[in-house]
Amino acid sequence: MKVLVIGSGGREHAICWKIAQSPKVEKVFCAPGNGGIEIEDKCSNVNITDMDGLMDLALEEKIDLTVVGPEVPLTEGIVDKFKDRGLSIFGPSSRAAMLEGSKIYSKNFMKKYGIKTAEYAVFDQIDKALGYIGICSYPVVVKADGLAAGKGVFICQNYREAKSALEDLMIRNVFKGAGKKVVIEEFLQGVEASILTITDGNTIVPFISSKDHKQIYDGGVGPNTGGMGAVAPNPYCSEKVLEDFAKNIMEPTLRGIQQENLDYTGIIFFGIMITKKGVYLLEYNVRMGDPETQAVLPLMKSDFVDLIQAALSKRLLSFKLEWRKGACCCVVAASKGYPAKYETGFEIEGLKKENKIFAAGVKKENGIFKTSGGRVLVTYGIGGNLEEAIECAYENLKRVSFNGMYFRKDIGK
């Protein structure tokens, strides 16, 4: 088989790495990919990002399967277009991708199908939104309706912070239209968890749970990032929590997808909050998480390509998804100054396959790996338990270096 993976981050590197392990796969193309992906056997980058170019590539190379990493092409309808050309692609239709593409659509979907979520209100006019934050209780969460690269959520402790967030979104337009409409919702106190699942539209199968670490600094303080590391399984996801999640969130979501007649064959990522009152759904993502994928896929024992093909042929019900025992931890190495201003172009030492690395903001110039983004790479470790996995991930990180390399020292602790 020839497989095309769309995207350029650490998530896509992990997907390429896992797909390349399948004995069925002869070649993996990643478009546009990043400089580190080519350390993997069978994998090469193709510098194409436009949808028509990707379809042409799939046809010319006789690609057997396309896997979409990021959310933007999904919301823009890449799955619909590929299918119209008779190409096999894994992911939801653009209509189904609205579950991530619009916070308002997803919150209304949750409410309609009885999925436990925070109370919320929707606004498209700044004066009405300002009036609401003048009478609501704090803390409160302000969210951009549209896609904002994981940065459109503000936890506000008081009126001043909420007003500033609303002005950023609705007046200063910092997310280029994504915040013209907003959701303001109650703040839920608890522990977050990420649960990836796969669906063929008839069946939904959960992966092992994971826990992302969003804030830039140790102790979970400072501004939000795209994610500074993750562990799997999530130590807070007890059997009771997972049963609550399956019954009150995962299964009603599948019923909603069926009743809305959404064309959904792909990954559904559930961001949940574990509270004293039970499990609540924070948000849907319609693709694999980053960096959760880099902690979850190393524990997947099953052939990932077999799993995807089972979903595409509506055979998930009979597929036995198997996981390795133990735990996995991944730690992000970022550029100094991320998530604000940072410099790139520094040489990376130690970017080798044996150091268990998934590259993200990496380019290759004249055979030398250099930094090209905020989150540069992750190292991961697998252990018999979480403590061993954490120790292994940090040991691998010691083998890598670049000028200004920054990482949290408390992932999973």
PDB file of N, CA, C and O in Angstrom, residues 32 51 112 130 224 305 371 404:
ATOM      1  N   PRO A  32       2.586  18.660   4.069  1.00  0.00           N
ATOM      2  CA  PRO A  32       3.960  18.880   3.611  1.00  0.00           C
ATOM      3  C   PRO A  32       5.012  18.190   4.472  1.00  0.00           C
ATOM      4  O   PRO A  32       6.182  18.162   4.102  1.00  0.00           O
ATOM      5  N   MET A  51      -5.399  21.775  -1.728  1.00  0.00           N
ATOM      6  CA  MET A  51      -6.269  20.609  -1.852  1.00  0.00           C
ATOM      7  C   MET A  51      -6.220  19.953  -3.235  1.00  0.00           C
ATOM      8  O   MET A  51      -6.157  18.734  -3.352  1.00  0.00           O
ATOM      9  N   LYS A 112     -28.808  19.219  22.471  1.00  0.00           N
ATOM     10  CA  LYS A 112     -29.882  18.504  21.778  1.00  0.00           C
ATOM     11  C   LYS A 112     -29.885  17.020  22.120  1.00  0.00           C
ATOM     12  O   LYS A 112     -30.950  16.401  22.246  1.00  0.00           O
ATOM     13  N   LEU A 130     -21.046  41.842  26.714  1.00  0.00           N
ATOM     14  CA  LEU A 130     -20.546  42.629  27.848  1.00  0.00           C
ATOM     15  C   LEU A 130     -21.606  42.721  28.944  1.00  0.00           C
ATOM     16  O   LEU A 130     -21.288  42.664  30.145  1.00  0.00           O
ATOM     17  N   ASN A 224      -1.676  29.446  27.813  1.00  0.00           N
ATOM     18  CA  ASN A 224      -1.916  28.181  27.129  1.00  0.00           C
ATOM     19  C   ASN A 224      -0.998  28.033  25.928  1.00  0.00           C
ATOM     20  O   ASN A 224      -0.641  29.006  25.277  1.00  0.00           O
ATOM     21  N   VAL A 305      -3.168   0.641  10.386  1.00  0.00           N
ATOM     22  CA  VAL A 305      -3.768   0.611   9.040  1.00  0.00           C
ATOM     23  C   VAL A 305      -4.947  -0.358   9.016  1.00  0.00           C
ATOM     24  O   VAL A 305      -6.001  -0.054   8.430  1.00  0.00           O
ATOM     25  N   THR A 371      15.742  24.168  13.933  1.00  0.00           N
ATOM     26  CA  THR A 371      14.429  24.519  14.472  1.00  0.00           C
ATOM     27  C   THR A 371      13.681  25.421  13.492  1.00  0.00           C
ATOM     28  O   THR A 371      14.290  26.271  12.844  1.00  0.00           O
ATOM     29  N   GLY A 404      18.479  27.461  23.221  1.00  0.00           N
ATOM     30  CA  GLY A 404      17.226  27.978  23.775  1.00  0.00           C
ATOM     31  C   GLY A 404      16.171  26.927  24.029  1.00  0.00           C
ATOM     32  O   GLY A 404      15.007  27.260  24.248  1.00  0.00           O
TER      33      GLY A 404
END
